mmCIF file of C-alpha atoms in Angstrom:
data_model
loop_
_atom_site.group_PDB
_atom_site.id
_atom_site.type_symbol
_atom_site.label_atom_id
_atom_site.label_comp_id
_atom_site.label_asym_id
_atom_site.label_seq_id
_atom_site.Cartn_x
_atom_site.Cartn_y
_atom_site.Cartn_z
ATOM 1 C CA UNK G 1 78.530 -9.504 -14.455
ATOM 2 C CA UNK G 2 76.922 -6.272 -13.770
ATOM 3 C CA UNK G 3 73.483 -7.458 -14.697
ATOM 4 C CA UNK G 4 73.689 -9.903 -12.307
ATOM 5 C CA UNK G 5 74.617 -7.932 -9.361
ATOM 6 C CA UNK G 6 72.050 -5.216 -9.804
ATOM 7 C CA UNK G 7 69.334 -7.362 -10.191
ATOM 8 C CA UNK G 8 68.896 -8.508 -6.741
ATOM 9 C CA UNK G 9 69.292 -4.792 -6.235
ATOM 10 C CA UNK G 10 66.392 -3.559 -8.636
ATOM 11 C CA UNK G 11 63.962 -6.155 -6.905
ATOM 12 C CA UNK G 12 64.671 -4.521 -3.559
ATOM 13 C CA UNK G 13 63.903 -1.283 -5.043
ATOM 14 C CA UNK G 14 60.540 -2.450 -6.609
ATOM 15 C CA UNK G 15 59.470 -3.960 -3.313
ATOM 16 C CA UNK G 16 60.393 -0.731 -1.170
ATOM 17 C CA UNK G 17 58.839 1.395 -3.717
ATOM 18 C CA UNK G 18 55.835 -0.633 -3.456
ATOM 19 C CA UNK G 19 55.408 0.007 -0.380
ATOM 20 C CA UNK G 20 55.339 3.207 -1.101
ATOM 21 C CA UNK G 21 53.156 3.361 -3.881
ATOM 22 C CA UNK G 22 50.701 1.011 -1.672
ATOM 23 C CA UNK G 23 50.705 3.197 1.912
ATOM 24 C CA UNK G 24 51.677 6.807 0.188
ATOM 25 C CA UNK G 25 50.174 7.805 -2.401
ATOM 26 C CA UNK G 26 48.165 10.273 -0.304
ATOM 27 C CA UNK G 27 51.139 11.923 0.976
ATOM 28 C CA UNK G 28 54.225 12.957 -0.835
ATOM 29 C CA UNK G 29 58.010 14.146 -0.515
ATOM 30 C CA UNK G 30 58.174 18.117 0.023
ATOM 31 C CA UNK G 31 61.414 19.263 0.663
ATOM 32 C CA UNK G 32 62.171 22.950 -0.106
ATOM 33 C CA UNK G 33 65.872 23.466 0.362
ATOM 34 C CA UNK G 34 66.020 25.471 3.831
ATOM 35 C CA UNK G 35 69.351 27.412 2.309
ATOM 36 C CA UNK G 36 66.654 29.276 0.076
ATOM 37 C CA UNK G 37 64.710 30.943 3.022
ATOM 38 C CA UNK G 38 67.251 31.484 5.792
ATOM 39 C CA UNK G 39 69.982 34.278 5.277
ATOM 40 C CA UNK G 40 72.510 35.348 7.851
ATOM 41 C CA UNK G 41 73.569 38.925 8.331
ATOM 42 C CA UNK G 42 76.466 40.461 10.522
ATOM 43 C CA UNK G 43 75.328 42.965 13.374
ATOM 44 C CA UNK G 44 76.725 45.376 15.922
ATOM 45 C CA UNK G 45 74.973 44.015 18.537
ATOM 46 C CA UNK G 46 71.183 42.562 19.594
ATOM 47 C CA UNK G 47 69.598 46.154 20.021
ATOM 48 C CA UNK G 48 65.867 46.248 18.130
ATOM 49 C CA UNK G 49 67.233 48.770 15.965
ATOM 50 C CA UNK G 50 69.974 46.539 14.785
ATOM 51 C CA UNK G 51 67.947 43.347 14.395
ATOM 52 C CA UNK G 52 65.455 44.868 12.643
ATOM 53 C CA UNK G 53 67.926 46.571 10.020
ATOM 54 C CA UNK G 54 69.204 42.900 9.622
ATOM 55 C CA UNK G 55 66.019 41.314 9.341
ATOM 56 C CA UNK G 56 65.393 43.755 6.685
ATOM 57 C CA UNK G 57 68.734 42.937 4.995
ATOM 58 C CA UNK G 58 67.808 39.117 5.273
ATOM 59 C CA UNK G 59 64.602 39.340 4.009
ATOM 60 C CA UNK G 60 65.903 41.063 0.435
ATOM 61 C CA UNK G 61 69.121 38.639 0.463
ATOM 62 C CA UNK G 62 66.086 35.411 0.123
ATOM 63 C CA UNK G 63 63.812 37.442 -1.911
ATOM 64 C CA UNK G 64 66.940 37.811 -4.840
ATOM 65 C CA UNK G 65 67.988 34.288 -4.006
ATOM 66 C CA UNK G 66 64.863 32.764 -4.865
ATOM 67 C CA UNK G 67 64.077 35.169 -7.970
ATOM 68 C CA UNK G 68 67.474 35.238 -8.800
ATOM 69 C CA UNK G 69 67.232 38.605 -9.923
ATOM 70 C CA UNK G 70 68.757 41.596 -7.883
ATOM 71 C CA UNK G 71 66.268 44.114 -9.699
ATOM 72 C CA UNK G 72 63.018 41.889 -8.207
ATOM 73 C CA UNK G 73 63.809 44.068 -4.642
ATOM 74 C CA UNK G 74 62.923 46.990 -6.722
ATOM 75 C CA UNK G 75 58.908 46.392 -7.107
ATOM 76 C CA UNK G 76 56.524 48.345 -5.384
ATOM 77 C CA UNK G 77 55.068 45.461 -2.940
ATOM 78 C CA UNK G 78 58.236 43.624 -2.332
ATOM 79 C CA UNK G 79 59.566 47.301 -0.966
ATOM 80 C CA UNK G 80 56.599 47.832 0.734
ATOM 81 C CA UNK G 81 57.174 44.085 2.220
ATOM 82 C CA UNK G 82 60.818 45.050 3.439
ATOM 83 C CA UNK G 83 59.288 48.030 5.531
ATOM 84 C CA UNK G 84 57.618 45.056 7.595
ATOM 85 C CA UNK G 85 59.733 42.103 7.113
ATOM 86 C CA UNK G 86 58.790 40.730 10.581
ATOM 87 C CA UNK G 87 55.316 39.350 9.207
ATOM 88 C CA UNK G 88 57.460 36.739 7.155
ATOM 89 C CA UNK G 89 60.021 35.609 9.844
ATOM 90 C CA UNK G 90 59.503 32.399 11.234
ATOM 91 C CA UNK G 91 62.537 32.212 13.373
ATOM 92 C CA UNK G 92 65.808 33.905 14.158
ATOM 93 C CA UNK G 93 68.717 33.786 16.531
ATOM 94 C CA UNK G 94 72.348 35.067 17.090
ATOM 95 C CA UNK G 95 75.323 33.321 16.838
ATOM 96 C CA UNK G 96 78.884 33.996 16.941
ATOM 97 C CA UNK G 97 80.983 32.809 14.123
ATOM 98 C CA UNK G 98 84.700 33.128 13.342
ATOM 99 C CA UNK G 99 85.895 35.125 10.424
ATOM 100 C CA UNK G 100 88.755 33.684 7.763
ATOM 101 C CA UNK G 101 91.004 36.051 9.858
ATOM 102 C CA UNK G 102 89.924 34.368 12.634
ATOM 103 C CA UNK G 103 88.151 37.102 14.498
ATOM 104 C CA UNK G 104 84.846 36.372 16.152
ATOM 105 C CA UNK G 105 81.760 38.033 14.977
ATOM 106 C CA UNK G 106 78.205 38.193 15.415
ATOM 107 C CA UNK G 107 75.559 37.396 12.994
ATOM 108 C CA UNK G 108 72.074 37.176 12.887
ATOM 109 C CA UNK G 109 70.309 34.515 10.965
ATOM 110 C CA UNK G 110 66.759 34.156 10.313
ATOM 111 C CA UNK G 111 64.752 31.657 8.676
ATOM 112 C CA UNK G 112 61.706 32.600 6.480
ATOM 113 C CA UNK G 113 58.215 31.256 6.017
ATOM 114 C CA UNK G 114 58.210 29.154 2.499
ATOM 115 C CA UNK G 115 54.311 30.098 2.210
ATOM 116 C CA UNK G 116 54.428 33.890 2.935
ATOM 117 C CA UNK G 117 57.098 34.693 1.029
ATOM 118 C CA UNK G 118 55.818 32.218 -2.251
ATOM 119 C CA UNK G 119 52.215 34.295 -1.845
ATOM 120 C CA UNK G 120 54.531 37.886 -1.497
ATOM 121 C CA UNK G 121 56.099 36.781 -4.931
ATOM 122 C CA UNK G 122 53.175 35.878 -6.141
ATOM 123 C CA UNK G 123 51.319 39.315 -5.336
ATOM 124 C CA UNK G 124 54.185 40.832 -6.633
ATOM 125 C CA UNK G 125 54.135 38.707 -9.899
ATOM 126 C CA UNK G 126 57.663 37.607 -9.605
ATOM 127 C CA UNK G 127 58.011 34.176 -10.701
ATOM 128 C CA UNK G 128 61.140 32.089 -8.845
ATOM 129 C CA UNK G 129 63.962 30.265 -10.255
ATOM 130 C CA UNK G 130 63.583 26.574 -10.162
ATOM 131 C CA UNK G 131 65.843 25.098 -7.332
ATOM 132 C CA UNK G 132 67.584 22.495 -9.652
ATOM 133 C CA UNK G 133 70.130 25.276 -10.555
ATOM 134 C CA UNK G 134 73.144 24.650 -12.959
ATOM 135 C CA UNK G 135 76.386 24.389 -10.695
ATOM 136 C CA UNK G 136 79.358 25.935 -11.462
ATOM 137 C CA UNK G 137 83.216 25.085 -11.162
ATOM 138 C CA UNK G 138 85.479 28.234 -10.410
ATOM 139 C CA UNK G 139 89.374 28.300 -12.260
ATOM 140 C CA UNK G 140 90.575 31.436 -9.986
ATOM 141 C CA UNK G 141 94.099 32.746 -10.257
ATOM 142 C CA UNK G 142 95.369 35.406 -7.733
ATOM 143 C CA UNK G 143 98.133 37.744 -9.321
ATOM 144 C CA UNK G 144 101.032 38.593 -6.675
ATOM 145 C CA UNK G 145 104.316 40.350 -6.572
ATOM 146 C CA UNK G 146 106.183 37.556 -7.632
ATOM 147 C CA UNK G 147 104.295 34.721 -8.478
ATOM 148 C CA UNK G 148 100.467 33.581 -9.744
ATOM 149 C CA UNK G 149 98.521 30.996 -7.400
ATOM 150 C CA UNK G 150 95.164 29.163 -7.678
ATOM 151 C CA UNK G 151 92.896 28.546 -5.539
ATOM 152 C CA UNK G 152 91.732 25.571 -4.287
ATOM 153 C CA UNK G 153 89.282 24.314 -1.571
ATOM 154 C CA UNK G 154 92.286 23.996 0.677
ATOM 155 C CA UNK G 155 93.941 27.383 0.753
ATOM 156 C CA UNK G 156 93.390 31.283 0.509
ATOM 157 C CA UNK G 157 90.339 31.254 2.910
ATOM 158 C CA UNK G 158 89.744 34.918 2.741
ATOM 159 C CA UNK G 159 89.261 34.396 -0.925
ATOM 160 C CA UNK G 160 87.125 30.965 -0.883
ATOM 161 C CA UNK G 161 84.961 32.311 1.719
ATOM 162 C CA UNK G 162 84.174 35.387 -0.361
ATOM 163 C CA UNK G 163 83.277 33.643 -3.169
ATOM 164 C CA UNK G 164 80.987 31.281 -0.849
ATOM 165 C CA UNK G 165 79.615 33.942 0.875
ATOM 166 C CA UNK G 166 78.751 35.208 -3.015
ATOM 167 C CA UNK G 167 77.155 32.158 -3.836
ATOM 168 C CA UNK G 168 75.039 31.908 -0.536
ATOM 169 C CA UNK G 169 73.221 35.265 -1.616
ATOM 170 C CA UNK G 170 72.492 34.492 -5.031
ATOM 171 C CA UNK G 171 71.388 30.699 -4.251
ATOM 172 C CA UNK G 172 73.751 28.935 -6.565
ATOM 173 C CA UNK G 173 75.966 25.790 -6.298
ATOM 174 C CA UNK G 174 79.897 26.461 -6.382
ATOM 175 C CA UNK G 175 82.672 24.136 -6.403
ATOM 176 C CA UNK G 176 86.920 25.006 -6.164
ATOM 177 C CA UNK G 177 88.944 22.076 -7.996
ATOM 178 C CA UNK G 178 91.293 19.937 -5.639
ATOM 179 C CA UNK G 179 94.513 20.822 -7.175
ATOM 180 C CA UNK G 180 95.796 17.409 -6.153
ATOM 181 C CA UNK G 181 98.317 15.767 -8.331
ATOM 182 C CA UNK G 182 95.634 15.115 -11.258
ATOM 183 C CA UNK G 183 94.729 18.551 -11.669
ATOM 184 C CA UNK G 184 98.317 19.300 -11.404
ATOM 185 C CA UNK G 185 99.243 17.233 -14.247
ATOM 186 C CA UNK G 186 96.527 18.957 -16.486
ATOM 187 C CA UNK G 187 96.750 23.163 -15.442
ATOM 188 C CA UNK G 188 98.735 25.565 -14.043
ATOM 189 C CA UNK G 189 98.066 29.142 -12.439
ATOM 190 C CA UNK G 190 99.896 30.352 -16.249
ATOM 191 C CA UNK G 191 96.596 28.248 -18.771
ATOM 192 C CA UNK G 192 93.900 29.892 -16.471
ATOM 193 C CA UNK G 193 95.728 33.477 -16.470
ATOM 194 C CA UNK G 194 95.970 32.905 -20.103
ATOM 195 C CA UNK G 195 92.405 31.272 -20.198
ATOM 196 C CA UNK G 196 93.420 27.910 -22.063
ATOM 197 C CA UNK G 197 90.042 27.164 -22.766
ATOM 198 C CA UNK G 198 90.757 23.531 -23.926
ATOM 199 C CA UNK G 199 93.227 22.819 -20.828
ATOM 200 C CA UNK G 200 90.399 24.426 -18.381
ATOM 201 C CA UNK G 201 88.063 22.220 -20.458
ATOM 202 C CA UNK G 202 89.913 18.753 -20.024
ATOM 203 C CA UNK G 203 90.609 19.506 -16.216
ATOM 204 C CA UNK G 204 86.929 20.162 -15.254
ATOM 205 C CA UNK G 205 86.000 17.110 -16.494
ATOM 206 C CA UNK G 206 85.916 15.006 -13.327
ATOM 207 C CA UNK G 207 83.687 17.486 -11.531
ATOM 208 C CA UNK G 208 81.240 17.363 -13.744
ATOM 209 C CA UNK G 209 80.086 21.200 -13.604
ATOM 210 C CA UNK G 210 77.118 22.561 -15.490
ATOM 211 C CA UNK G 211 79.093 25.577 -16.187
ATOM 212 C CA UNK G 212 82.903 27.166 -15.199
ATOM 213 C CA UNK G 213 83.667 30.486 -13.644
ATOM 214 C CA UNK G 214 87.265 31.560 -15.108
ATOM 215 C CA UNK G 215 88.674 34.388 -13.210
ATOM 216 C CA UNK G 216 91.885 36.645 -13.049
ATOM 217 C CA UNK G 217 92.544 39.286 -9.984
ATOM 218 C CA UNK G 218 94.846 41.350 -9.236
ATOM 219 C CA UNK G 219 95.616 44.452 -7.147
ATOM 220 C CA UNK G 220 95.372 47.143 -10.025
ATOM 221 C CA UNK G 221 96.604 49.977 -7.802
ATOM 222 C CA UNK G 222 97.037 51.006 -4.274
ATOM 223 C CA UNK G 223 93.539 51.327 -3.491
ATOM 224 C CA UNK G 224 92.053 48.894 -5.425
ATOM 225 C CA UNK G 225 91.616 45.364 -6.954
ATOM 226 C CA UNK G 226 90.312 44.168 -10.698
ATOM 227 C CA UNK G 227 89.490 41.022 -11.835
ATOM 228 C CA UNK G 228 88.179 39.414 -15.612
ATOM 229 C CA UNK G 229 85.737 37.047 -15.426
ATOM 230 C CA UNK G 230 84.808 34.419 -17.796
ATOM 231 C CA UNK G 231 81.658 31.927 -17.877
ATOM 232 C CA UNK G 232 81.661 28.512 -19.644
ATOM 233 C CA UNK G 233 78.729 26.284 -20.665
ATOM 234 C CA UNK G 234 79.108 23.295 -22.921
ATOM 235 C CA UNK G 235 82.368 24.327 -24.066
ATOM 236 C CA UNK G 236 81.179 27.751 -25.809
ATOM 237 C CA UNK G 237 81.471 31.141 -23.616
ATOM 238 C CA UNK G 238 78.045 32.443 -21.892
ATOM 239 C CA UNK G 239 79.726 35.965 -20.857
ATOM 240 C CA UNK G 240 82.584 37.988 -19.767
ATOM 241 C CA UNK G 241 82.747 41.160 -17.241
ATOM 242 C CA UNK G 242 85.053 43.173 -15.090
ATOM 243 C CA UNK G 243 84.808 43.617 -11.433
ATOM 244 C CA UNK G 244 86.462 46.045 -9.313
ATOM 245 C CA UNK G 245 86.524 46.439 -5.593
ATOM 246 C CA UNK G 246 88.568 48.296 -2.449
ATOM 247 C CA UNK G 247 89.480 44.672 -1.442
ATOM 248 C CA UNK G 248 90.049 41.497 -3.069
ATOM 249 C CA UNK G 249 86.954 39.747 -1.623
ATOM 250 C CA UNK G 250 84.402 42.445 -3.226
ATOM 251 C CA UNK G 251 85.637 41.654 -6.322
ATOM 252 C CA UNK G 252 85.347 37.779 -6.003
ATOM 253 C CA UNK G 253 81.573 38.296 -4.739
ATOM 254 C CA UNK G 254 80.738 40.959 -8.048
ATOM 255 C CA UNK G 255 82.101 38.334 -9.644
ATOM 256 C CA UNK G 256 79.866 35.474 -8.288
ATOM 257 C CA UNK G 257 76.909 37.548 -8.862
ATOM 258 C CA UNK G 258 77.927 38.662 -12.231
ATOM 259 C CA UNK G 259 77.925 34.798 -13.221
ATOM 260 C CA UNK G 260 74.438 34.301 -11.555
ATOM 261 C CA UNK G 261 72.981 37.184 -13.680
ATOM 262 C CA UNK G 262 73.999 35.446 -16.542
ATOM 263 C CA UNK G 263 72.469 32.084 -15.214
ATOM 264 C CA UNK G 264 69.191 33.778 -14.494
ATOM 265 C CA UNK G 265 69.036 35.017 -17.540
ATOM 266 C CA UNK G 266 69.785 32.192 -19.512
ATOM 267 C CA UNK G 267 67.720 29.463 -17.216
ATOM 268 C CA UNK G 268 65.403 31.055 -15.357
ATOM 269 C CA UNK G 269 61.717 31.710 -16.185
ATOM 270 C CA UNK G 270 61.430 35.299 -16.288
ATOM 271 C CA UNK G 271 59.298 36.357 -18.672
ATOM 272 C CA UNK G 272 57.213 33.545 -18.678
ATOM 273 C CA UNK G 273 55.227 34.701 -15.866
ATOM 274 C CA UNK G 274 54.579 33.856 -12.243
ATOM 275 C CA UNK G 275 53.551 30.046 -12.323
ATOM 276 C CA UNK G 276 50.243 29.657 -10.564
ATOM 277 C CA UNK G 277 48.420 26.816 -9.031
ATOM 278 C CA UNK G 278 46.730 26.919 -12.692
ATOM 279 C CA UNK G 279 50.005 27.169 -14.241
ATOM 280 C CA UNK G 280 51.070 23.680 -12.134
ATOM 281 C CA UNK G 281 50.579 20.896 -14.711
ATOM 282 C CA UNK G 282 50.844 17.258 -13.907
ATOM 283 C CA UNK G 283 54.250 15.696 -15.103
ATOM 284 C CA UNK G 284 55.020 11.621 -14.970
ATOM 285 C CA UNK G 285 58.481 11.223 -16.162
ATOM 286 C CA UNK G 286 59.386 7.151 -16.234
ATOM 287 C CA UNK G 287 62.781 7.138 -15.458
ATOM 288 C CA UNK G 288 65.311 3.606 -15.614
ATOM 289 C CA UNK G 289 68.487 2.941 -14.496
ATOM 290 C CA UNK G 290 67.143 2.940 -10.786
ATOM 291 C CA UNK G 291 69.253 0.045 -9.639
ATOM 292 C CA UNK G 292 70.046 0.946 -6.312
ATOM 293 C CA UNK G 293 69.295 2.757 -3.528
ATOM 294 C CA UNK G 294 71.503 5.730 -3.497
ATOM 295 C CA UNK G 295 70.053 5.557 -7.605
ATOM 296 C CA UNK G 296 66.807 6.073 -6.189
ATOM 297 C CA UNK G 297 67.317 8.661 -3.529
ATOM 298 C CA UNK G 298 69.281 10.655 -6.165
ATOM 299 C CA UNK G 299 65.906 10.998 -8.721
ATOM 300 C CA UNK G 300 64.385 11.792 -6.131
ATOM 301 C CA UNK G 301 66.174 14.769 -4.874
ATOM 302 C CA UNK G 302 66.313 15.797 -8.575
ATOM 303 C CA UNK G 303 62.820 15.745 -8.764
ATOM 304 C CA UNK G 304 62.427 17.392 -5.707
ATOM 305 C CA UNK G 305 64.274 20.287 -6.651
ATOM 306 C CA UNK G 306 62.541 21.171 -9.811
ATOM 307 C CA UNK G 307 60.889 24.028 -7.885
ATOM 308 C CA UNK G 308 60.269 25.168 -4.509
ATOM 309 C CA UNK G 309 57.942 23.106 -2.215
ATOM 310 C CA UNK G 310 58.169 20.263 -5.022
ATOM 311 C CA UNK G 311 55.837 17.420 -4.407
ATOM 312 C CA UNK G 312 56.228 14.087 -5.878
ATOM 313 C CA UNK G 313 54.606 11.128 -5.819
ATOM 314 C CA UNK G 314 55.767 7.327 -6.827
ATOM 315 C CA UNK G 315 53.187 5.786 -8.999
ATOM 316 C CA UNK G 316 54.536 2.310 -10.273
ATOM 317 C CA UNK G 317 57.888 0.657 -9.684
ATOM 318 C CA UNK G 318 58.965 -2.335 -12.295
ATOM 319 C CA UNK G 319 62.764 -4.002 -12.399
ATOM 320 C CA UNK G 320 65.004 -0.578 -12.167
ATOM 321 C CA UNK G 321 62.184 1.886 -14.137
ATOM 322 C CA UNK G 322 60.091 3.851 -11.733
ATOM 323 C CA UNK G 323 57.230 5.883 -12.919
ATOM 324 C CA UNK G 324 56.763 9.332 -10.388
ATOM 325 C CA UNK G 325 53.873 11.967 -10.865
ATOM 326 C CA UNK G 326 54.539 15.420 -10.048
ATOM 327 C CA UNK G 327 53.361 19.153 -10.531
ATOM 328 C CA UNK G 328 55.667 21.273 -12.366
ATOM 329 C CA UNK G 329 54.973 24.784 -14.288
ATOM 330 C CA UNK G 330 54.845 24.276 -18.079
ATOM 331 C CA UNK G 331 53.980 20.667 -17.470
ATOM 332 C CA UNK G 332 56.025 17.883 -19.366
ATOM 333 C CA UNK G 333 57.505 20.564 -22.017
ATOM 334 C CA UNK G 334 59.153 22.344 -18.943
ATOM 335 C CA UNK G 335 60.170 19.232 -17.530
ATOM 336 C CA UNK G 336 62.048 18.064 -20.393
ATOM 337 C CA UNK G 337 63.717 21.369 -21.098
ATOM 338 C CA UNK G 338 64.820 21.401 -17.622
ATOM 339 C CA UNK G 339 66.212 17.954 -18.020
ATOM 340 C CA UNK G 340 67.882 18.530 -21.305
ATOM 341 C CA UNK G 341 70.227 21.236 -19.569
ATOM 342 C CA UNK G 342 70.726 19.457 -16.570
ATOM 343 C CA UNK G 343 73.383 16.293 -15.672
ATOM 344 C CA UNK G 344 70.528 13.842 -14.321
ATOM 345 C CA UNK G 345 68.179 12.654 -16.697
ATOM 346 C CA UNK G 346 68.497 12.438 -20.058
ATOM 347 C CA UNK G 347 65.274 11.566 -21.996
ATOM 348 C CA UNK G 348 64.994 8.580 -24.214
ATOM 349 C CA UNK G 349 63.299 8.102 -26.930
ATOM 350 C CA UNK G 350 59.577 5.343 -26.709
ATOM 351 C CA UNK G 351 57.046 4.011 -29.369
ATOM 352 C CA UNK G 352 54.247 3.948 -27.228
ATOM 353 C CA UNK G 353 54.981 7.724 -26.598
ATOM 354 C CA UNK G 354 55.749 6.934 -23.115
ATOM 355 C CA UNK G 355 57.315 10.006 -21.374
ATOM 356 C CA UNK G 356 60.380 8.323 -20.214
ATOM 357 C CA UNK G 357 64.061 9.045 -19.204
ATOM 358 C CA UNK G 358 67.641 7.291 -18.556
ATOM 359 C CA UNK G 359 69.276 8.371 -14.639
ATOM 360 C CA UNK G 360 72.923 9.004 -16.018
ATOM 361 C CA UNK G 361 75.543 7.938 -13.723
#
C-alpha cells in the first residue's frame, strides 16, 4: 500500500529535480540562517552614544553565536573589531517590543554582513560552529513555597523567555515539552526534581531532541536564586553545573549557556582549525527515502545547514534517491561524522562504495 502511493510521488520528485539538475547546476541554494548575524539589544534611547554601545554589544553577541565560544571575544583582532563594529553592520533599526511583564521597551537590532564577519573570523583564526546544531529539550522545575511546577511552552513567561532569550545568544535550538495529557501520564514536577533519568528519558521521546537540559531552581535566600543543571545525550550524562543569579531569569540564561559550552565543546570544530576555501572539500552524499516533497525540502535544509553560507547543488535524481554535491570542511569524513550525531541521515552501507545515506522519518 505504501509503495504504491509514493511512487507517483517519487516520479514527481525526479522530474522537478530534473529540472533542476538541467537549468541549475550553475547556481545553487545559499541560505545562511539570518538568526546567526542579527542580534537585538535593549537601549535607553536612539542617542549615537547609545546605539553605538549596542552595536558594539550586538556585534560580540553574533561573533559568540557563530563560534560558539564566549572566550573567541577575547582575541586581539576580534577586540580590535568591536572598537569599530560599524564597518560590519549592514542594517539596523529600533523597535519597541513588550516585555513578559508586559512593559514596553526599546531595542535595537542590527543585522550583520555574512562576508565581513566570515573574513574577521577568519583573520582572527576562529573557526565557526556548523549551523546544523544538536537541539535540545528543557525538563525545568520551579521550586515554590508550597508546591513544585514545570514549565511548559504555555506558562511562566518570565521564565520561558529567559531561557529563549539564552538560547538566541548562544545560537542553539530549544524546545519546552507540552505538558498535555501525554506528558502528564509519563512525569511529574517530583521525577524531574528528583531527576528520574529513565521517566525524563521515556517522556522526551516524541520530541525527538538531540540532547535534554534537566534543571532545578529555586530561591536559595532572600537575595538570590540557584539552580542544578543537568545535560543528556543518548541516554548517558554530558555535564552538570550550578548557576546562581539575583533573579530567577539569570540563572535560567547561565544555565542555557552552560549547556552550549558543553555542546561546543563536544561538537564543534575547535581545534581543528579555521576551515579555509582550501580546507572546503567536495562532498556528494546519495541520499533515498526522498518520496515527497516536504522529504525533499527537508534534505535540503539539512544540507544547507552544514555550515554557514552552505551551497549545494543537485546532481542526479532517480525514483526517491537523489545524489547532491556540496563543499563542506573535512570533506566526506566530516560529513559523515556530522550525520552520525545528527537525527537526519543515517548512512547506509554500498558495494560499489557509493557514498550514500537513508532520510529517517
Amino acid at each position: 500500500m505504501n509503495t504504491n502511493h509514493h511512487k507517483p510521488q517519487s516520479k514527481i520528485i525526479t522530474f522537478l529535480v530534473g529540472i533542476l539538475v538541467a537549468f541549475s547546476l550553475g547556481l545553487a541554494h545559499s541560505a545562511p540562517i539570518p538568526e546567526l548575524y542579527e542580534a537585538k539589544m535593549p537601549v535607553i534611547d536612539k542617542s549615537e552614544q547609545e546605539r553605538n554601545k549596542a552595536l558594539r554589544a550586538a556585534l560580540r553577541q553574533v561573533i559568540i553565536k557563530i563560534t560558539g565560544r564566549r572566550e573567541a571575544v577575547g582575541r586581539s583582532a576580534i577586540a580590535k573589531a568591536l572598537e569599530q563594529p560599524d564597518r560590519y553592520i549592514q542594517q539596523f533599526l529600533y523597535q519597541t517590543e513588550k516585555t513578559p511583564s508586559e512593559s514596553a521597551e526599546l531595542v535595537f537590532w542590527a543585522k550583520f554582513d555574512p562576508g565581513a564577519v566570515s573574513e574577521l573570523l577568519r583573520s582572527a583564526n576562529l573557526p565557526s560552529w556548523e549551523r546544523a546544531r544538536p537541539s535540545m529539550l528543557i525538563w525545568l522545575v520551579v521550586k515554590g513555597d508550597k508546591e513544585s511546577v514545570l514549565l511548559s511552552t504555555n506558562s511562566h513567561g518570565e521564565l520561558s523567555s529567559a531561557l529563549r532569550q539564552g538560547a538566541a545568544e548562544r545560537g542553539v535550538s530549544i524546545m519546552l515539552p507540552l505538558l498535555d495529557l501525554r506528558d502528564s501520564a509519563r512525569i511529574g514536577a517530583t521525577d524531574v526534581w528528583n531527576r528520574s533519568r529513565q521517566r525524563i528519558l521515556d517522556a522526551s521521546e516524541r520530541y525527538v531532541p538531540d540532547t535534554i537540559l534537566v534543571g532545578r531552581v529555586y530561591s536559595a535566600s532572600a537575595t538570590g536564586w540557584k539552580a542544578h543543571w543537568e545535560l543528556l545525550g543518548a541516554g548517558a550524562r554530558l555535564g552538570g553545573w550550578t548557576t546562581y543569579a539575583g533573579e530567577p531569569g539569570g540563572a535560567l540564561r547561565k544555565g542555557v549557556h552552560g549547556a552550549a559550552d558543553i555542546l561546543v565543546n563536544r561538537y564543534a570544530g575547535w581545534g581543528r582549525g579555521v576551515p579555509t576555501d582550501a580546507a572546503l572539500t567536495r562532498a556528494q552524499p546519495t541520499v533515498s527515502g526522498i518520496d515527497t516533497i516536504a522529504d525533499y525540502a527537508r534534505t535540503l535544509r539539512y544540507l544547507e545547514g552544514l555550515q554557514s553560507e552552505a551551497k549545494v547543488y543537485v546532481t542526479r535524481a532517480s525514483g526517491n534517491r537523489i545524489s547532491f554535491l556540496l563543499s563542506v570542511p573535512g570533506g566526506e569524513a566530516e560529513f559523515a561524522r556530522i550525520a552520525k550525531r545528527g537525527t537526519t541521515l543515517a548512512e547506509t552501507s554500498s558495494t560499489d562504495g557509493a557514498f550514500i545515506f537513508r532520510l529517517l522519518p
